[in-house]
Every structure is written in C-alpha cells, then in structure tokens.
C-alpha cells in the first residue's frame, strides 16, 4: 500500500506549481500528474463541465492505483472537490482549504483578499472556507483572468504584467487587505509583481505550498509515507500533444519534464 503514487491533476501546466512544492516536501514519493491540455482552460467553463472533467480524470488516475489525489486546479477544487470526495474511496486534497487555513492564520486584521479565475471567484469557495474558519473575517475577491496567459507566456516581469497587476489589484489594495491568497495555480509565477503592487504590508499566501504540507500531514497520519531513503519517480499524462506542455511546463515545474505521455481519458485512458 505505502508504495503507491500520489495522483495530481490540473487543467494543464498550472498544477506543476503544486507538484513542485510536493517534490520539496516529499522527495521520496512517486507521482502521476495529469494535465488536461486538450480542454484547458477550466477557469472560464461552467461548474458542471469542470466537475465532469474532474470525475473523468480521477477515474483515470484511480485505475493507476494512486493512494491519494491532489486536485491542484483551484477552479476544479472550487466546484468538484466535494463530489470527488464522495465518489472515490481515497483521500482527496484540494487547494482551497489549505490556502484558506493559512490566510486565516497569517491575517492580522481579518481583512483577506482572494484572487483567482472567474470560475473560482464566482463559486465563492475561498470566501466560504475562510468564513468557516473565522466567521468575523472580511473577504474581498477579484478575478484576474489575464494572469493565466501572462504566466504561460513568461511575461511575469514586464510592463504589461505590471500594468495588469495594478489594474486588477488596485481595489484590493485600496480596501486595505493585509493578506492576499493567490487562488490560482499560475499566480505563484507572478508573485514578485503581485508583491510589488500590493506593497510590503500585505502577506501573500501561496495555496501550492500549503497544499503540499497538507498532503504530507495526511500521508503521515495514514502511515502511507514512503521511507525518506527512497527517491520518487514521476510520470506525466496530458490530453493533447505533449510539446506545448513540456515547453511551458519546464518553467512552471522549475526542472526538466520527462516521461510525458498523451492519453485520452474518455476512452479508458489509452495511450496514443
Ligand atoms: N489551473 C487553473 C486554476 O487554478 C487556471 C487555468 C485554467 O483556467 O484552467 O484555477
């Protein structure tokens, strides 16, 4: 049992920022990553569609005998997590709850900003999670959809990125939030510019880091951790040709992607 892999999925490359944090905390673990590159983005799609995709991908990963599933995509976590937890018999970890918990811990005045895709913000999943932990918290949200293509294009430190950040974040800054949750897989790549825009008094919460810590805690509690003497193997599946995923993904993961295979989840995961 303890030798199975951790499964992790996202709409595309974004979840590699979560995987990178898992590598740091759990270098001994095998991982299987699925990027739904044929159907990305999820952030603009309806909750029903995203939930269906999430269900298909989870079925695919479960067939590969994973011991725990990480829903690395904020949008999928926002709309599909509870359904996945009900339908599948393994621990399922999303990115919303860990990010919300950390935000409540670090916020000094309880005024917390959340940024994410249109789908994540519309779902109010972060606001609900934060309010559950601190009913007195004031949560201000803003969808920042253009951050996704900017991060994928590598435009994370130029005038376009700076101006986009200023326009998106002005309202949250003026409202005096003291904590800002980066509620999208892509936003950690824009962290320096977001930090510069929000100013030194605002603490940024990276859901990816918190999620990796949560995964480690759950595996330890369930005695499913591999011994530290092991070195993890990593496999990647995508639903479109791997070239674009590899090119952009190397930057998101911070290392070279290898073993990337194209599969189709709706025909029982046959490799093409
Ligand atoms: N991975 C998505 C998220 O974290 C961002 C990209 C998309 O819209 O699919 O919400």
Coordinates of C-alpha atoms and ligand atoms in Angstrom, one line a residue:
X1 CA 0.0 0.0 0.0
X2 CA 2.6 2.5 1.0
X3 CA 4.4 2.2 -2.3
X4 CA 1.7 3.6 -4.5
X5 CA 2.0 7.0 -6.2
X6 CA 0.3 10.3 -5.4
X7 CA -2.1 11.4 -8.2
X8 CA -2.4 15.0 -9.1
X9 CA -4.3 16.8 -11.8
X10 CA -4.9 20.2 -13.2
X11 CA -6.4 21.7 -16.4
X12 CA -2.9 22.0 -17.9
X13 CA 0.6 23.1 -16.7
X14 CA -0.6 25.2 -13.7
X15 CA -0.7 22.3 -11.3
X16 CA 3.0 21.8 -11.8
X17 CA 3.5 24.7 -9.3
X18 CA 1.7 22.5 -6.7
X19 CA 3.8 19.4 -7.8
X20 CA 7.0 21.5 -7.4
X21 CA 6.0 22.1 -3.8
X22 CA 5.2 18.4 -3.3
X23 CA 8.7 17.5 -4.6
X24 CA 10.2 19.8 -2.0
X25 CA 8.3 18.4 0.9
X26 CA 8.0 14.7 -0.2
X27 CA 11.0 13.9 -2.5
X28 CA 10.7 10.2 -1.7
X29 CA 7.2 9.9 -3.2
X30 CA 6.2 8.6 -6.7
X31 CA 3.8 11.0 -8.5
X32 CA 1.5 10.7 -11.5
X33 CA 0.4 14.1 -12.9
X34 CA -2.4 14.6 -15.4
X35 CA -2.7 17.9 -17.3
X36 CA -5.9 18.3 -19.3
X37 CA -4.3 20.3 -22.0
X38 CA -6.9 19.4 -24.7
X39 CA -9.7 21.1 -22.6
X40 CA -7.8 23.9 -20.8
X41 CA -8.8 26.5 -19.5
X42 CA -11.2 25.4 -16.8
X43 CA -11.5 28.9 -15.3
X44 CA -14.0 30.1 -17.9
X45 CA -16.1 26.9 -18.0
X46 CA -19.3 26.1 -16.1
X47 CA -19.2 24.2 -12.8
X48 CA -21.0 21.2 -14.4
X49 CA -18.5 20.9 -17.2
X50 CA -15.4 21.2 -14.9
X51 CA -16.9 18.7 -12.4
X52 CA -17.4 16.2 -15.3
X53 CA -13.8 16.6 -16.4
X54 CA -12.6 16.2 -12.9
X55 CA -14.5 13.0 -12.5
X56 CA -13.1 11.5 -15.7
X57 CA -9.5 12.4 -14.8
X58 CA -9.9 11.0 -11.2
X59 CA -11.3 7.7 -12.6
X60 CA -8.2 7.6 -14.9
X61 CA -5.8 8.1 -12.0
X62 CA -7.6 5.7 -9.7
X63 CA -7.0 3.0 -12.3
X64 CA -3.3 3.7 -11.9
X65 CA -3.7 2.8 -8.3
X66 CA -2.9 6.1 -6.6
X67 CA -3.0 6.3 -2.8
X68 CA -4.1 10.0 -2.6
X69 CA -5.4 12.5 -5.1
X70 CA -4.4 16.2 -5.2
X71 CA -6.8 18.4 -7.1
X72 CA -4.2 21.0 -8.0
X73 CA -6.5 23.2 -10.0
X74 CA -8.2 25.9 -8.0
X75 CA -11.2 26.0 -10.3
X76 CA -11.7 22.2 -10.1
X77 CA -11.2 22.3 -6.3
X78 CA -13.8 25.1 -6.1
X79 CA -16.6 23.2 -8.0
X80 CA -15.8 19.5 -7.9
X81 CA -14.0 18.6 -4.6
X82 CA -16.9 17.5 -2.5
X83 CA -18.3 15.3 -5.3
X84 CA -14.9 13.6 -5.8
X85 CA -14.6 13.0 -2.0
X86 CA -18.0 11.4 -2.0
X87 CA -17.4 9.3 -5.2
X88 CA -13.9 7.9 -4.7
X89 CA -12.5 5.8 -1.9
X90 CA -9.1 7.5 -1.4
X91 CA -8.1 10.8 0.4
X92 CA -8.8 13.8 -1.9
X93 CA -7.0 17.1 -1.2
X94 CA -7.9 20.3 -2.9
X95 CA -6.0 23.6 -2.8
X96 CA -8.8 25.9 -1.4
X97 CA -8.9 24.6 2.2
X98 CA -5.1 24.7 2.8
X99 CA -4.9 28.2 1.3
X100 CA -7.8 29.5 3.4
X101 CA -6.4 28.0 6.6
X102 CA -3.0 29.7 6.0
X103 CA -4.7 33.0 5.2
X104 CA -6.7 33.0 8.5
X105 CA -3.5 32.1 10.4
X106 CA -1.4 34.9 9.0
X107 CA -4.0 37.7 8.7
X108 CA -3.6 40.3 11.4
X109 CA -6.8 42.3 10.9
X110 CA -9.1 39.6 9.3
X111 CA -9.4 41.5 6.0
X112 CA -8.4 39.0 3.4
X113 CA -8.2 39.3 -0.4
X114 CA -8.6 36.4 -2.8
X115 CA -7.7 36.4 -6.4
X116 CA -8.4 33.6 -8.9
X117 CA -10.1 32.6 -12.2
X118 CA -13.6 33.8 -13.0
X119 CA -14.9 30.3 -12.1
X120 CA -13.1 30.2 -8.7
X121 CA -14.2 33.6 -7.7
X122 CA -17.8 33.0 -8.8
X123 CA -18.0 29.8 -6.8
X124 CA -17.2 31.8 -3.5
X125 CA -15.4 28.6 -2.4
X126 CA -12.5 30.6 -0.8
X127 CA -14.8 33.0 0.9
X128 CA -16.8 30.1 2.4
X129 CA -13.7 28.3 3.5
X130 CA -12.2 31.4 5.2
X131 CA -15.5 32.3 6.9
X132 CA -15.9 28.7 8.2
X133 CA -12.5 29.2 10.0
X134 CA -13.1 32.8 11.0
X135 CA -16.7 34.0 10.8
X136 CA -15.6 37.6 11.5
X137 CA -13.2 37.7 8.5
X138 CA -14.0 40.1 5.7
X139 CA -13.2 38.5 2.3
X140 CA -12.7 40.6 -0.8
X141 CA -12.3 38.9 -4.1
X142 CA -11.2 39.7 -7.6
X143 CA -11.0 37.5 -10.7
X144 CA -7.7 38.1 -12.6
X145 CA -8.1 36.0 -15.8
X146 CA -5.3 37.7 -17.7
X147 CA -2.7 36.5 -15.2
X148 CA -3.0 33.0 -16.7
X149 CA -1.9 33.7 -20.3
X150 CA 0.8 36.1 -18.9
X151 CA 2.3 33.4 -16.8
X152 CA 2.2 30.9 -19.6
X153 CA 3.8 33.4 -22.0
X154 CA 6.6 34.0 -19.5
X155 CA 5.5 37.7 -19.2
X156 CA 5.9 37.8 -15.5
X157 CA 8.3 40.8 -15.1
X158 CA 7.5 43.4 -17.8
X159 CA 5.3 46.5 -18.2
X160 CA 2.3 44.5 -19.4
X161 CA 2.3 42.3 -16.3
X162 CA 2.9 45.3 -14.0
X163 CA 0.1 47.3 -15.5
X164 CA -2.3 44.3 -15.5
X165 CA -1.5 43.7 -11.8
X166 CA -2.1 47.4 -11.0
X167 CA -5.5 47.4 -12.6
X168 CA -6.6 44.1 -11.1
X169 CA -5.3 44.7 -7.6
X170 CA -5.9 48.5 -7.1
X171 CA -9.3 47.9 -5.4
X172 CA -8.0 45.3 -3.0
X173 CA -5.1 47.5 -2.1
X174 CA -7.3 50.5 -1.5
X175 CA -9.6 48.3 0.6
X176 CA -6.7 47.6 3.0
X177 CA -6.5 43.8 2.8
X178 CA -3.5 42.6 4.9
X179 CA -3.4 39.2 3.3
X180 CA -3.8 38.1 -0.3
X181 CA -4.5 34.5 -1.3
X182 CA -3.0 33.5 -4.7
X183 CA -6.0 31.3 -5.6
X184 CA -4.9 30.1 -9.0
X185 CA -2.1 27.7 -10.0
X186 CA -0.5 30.3 -12.3
X187 CA -0.2 33.2 -9.8
X188 CA 2.9 32.0 -7.9
X189 CA 4.9 32.8 -11.1
X190 CA 3.7 36.4 -10.8
X191 CA 4.4 36.6 -7.1
X192 CA 7.2 39.3 -7.3
X193 CA 5.0 41.7 -9.3
X194 CA 1.9 41.0 -7.2
X195 CA 4.0 41.6 -4.0
X196 CA 5.4 44.8 -5.5
X197 CA 1.9 46.0 -6.4
X198 CA 0.3 45.2 -3.0
X199 CA 3.2 46.6 -1.0
X200 CA 5.3 45.3 1.9
X201 CA 2.4 45.2 4.4
X202 CA 0.4 42.6 2.6
X203 CA 1.2 38.9 3.1
X204 CA 0.8 36.7 0.1
X205 CA -0.5 33.2 0.6
X206 CA 0.6 30.6 -1.9
X207 CA -2.0 27.8 -1.9
X208 CA 0.5 25.4 -3.5
X209 CA 2.9 25.5 -0.5
X210 CA 0.1 24.9 1.9
X211 CA -1.4 22.1 -0.1
X212 CA 2.0 20.2 -0.2
X213 CA 2.2 20.5 3.6
X214 CA -1.4 19.1 3.9
X215 CA -0.6 16.2 1.7
X216 CA 2.4 15.3 3.8
X217 CA 0.3 15.5 7.0
X218 CA -2.4 13.2 5.6
X219 CA 0.1 10.6 4.4
X220 CA 1.9 10.6 7.7
X221 CA -1.3 10.3 9.7
X222 CA -2.4 7.4 7.5
X223 CA 1.0 5.8 7.6
X224 CA 1.3 5.9 3.8
X225 CA 4.6 7.8 3.5
X226 CA 7.5 6.1 1.7
X227 CA 10.8 5.9 3.6
X228 CA 13.0 9.0 3.1
X229 CA 15.7 6.8 1.7
X230 CA 13.6 6.3 -1.4
X231 CA 13.7 8.6 -4.5
X232 CA 10.4 9.3 -6.2
X233 CA 9.7 8.6 -9.9
X234 CA 7.5 10.9 -11.8
X235 CA 5.1 10.3 -14.7
X236 CA 3.1 12.9 -16.7
X237 CA 0.0 12.4 -18.8
X238 CA -1.6 15.0 -21.0
X239 CA -4.7 15.0 -23.2
X240 CA -3.2 16.9 -26.1
X241 CA 0.2 16.5 -27.7
X242 CA 3.0 17.0 -25.1
X243 CA 5.1 19.6 -26.9
X244 CA 3.5 22.8 -25.5
X245 CA 3.1 21.2 -22.1
X246 CA 6.8 20.4 -21.9
X247 CA 7.9 23.8 -23.2
X248 CA 5.8 25.9 -20.8
X249 CA 5.8 23.2 -18.0
X250 CA 9.6 23.2 -17.5
X251 CA 9.3 26.8 -16.3
X252 CA 6.3 26.0 -14.0
X253 CA 8.0 23.0 -12.5
X254 CA 11.4 24.5 -12.3
X255 CA 13.1 21.4 -13.8
X256 CA 13.0 19.4 -17.0
X257 CA 9.9 17.4 -17.7
X258 CA 10.4 13.8 -18.8
X259 CA 8.1 10.8 -19.3
X260 CA 5.2 12.8 -20.7
X261 CA 2.5 10.7 -22.5
X262 CA -0.6 11.7 -24.4
X263 CA -3.7 9.9 -23.3
X264 CA -7.5 10.2 -23.8
X265 CA -9.4 10.0 -20.6
X266 CA -12.8 9.4 -22.2
X267 CA -11.6 6.2 -23.9
X268 CA -10.4 4.5 -20.8
X269 CA -7.0 6.2 -20.8
X270 CA -5.4 4.6 -23.8
X271 CA -2.0 6.0 -24.6
X272 CA -1.7 7.5 -28.1
Ligands
LIG1 N1 -5.5 25.8 -13.2 C1 -6.5 26.8 -13.2 C2 -6.8 27.3 -11.7 O1 -6.0 27.1 -10.8 C3 -6.1 28.0 -14.0 C4 -6.1 27.7 -15.5 C5 -7.5 27.4 -16.1 O2 -8.3 28.3 -16.1 O3 -7.7 26.3 -16.4 O4 -7.9 27.7 -11.5

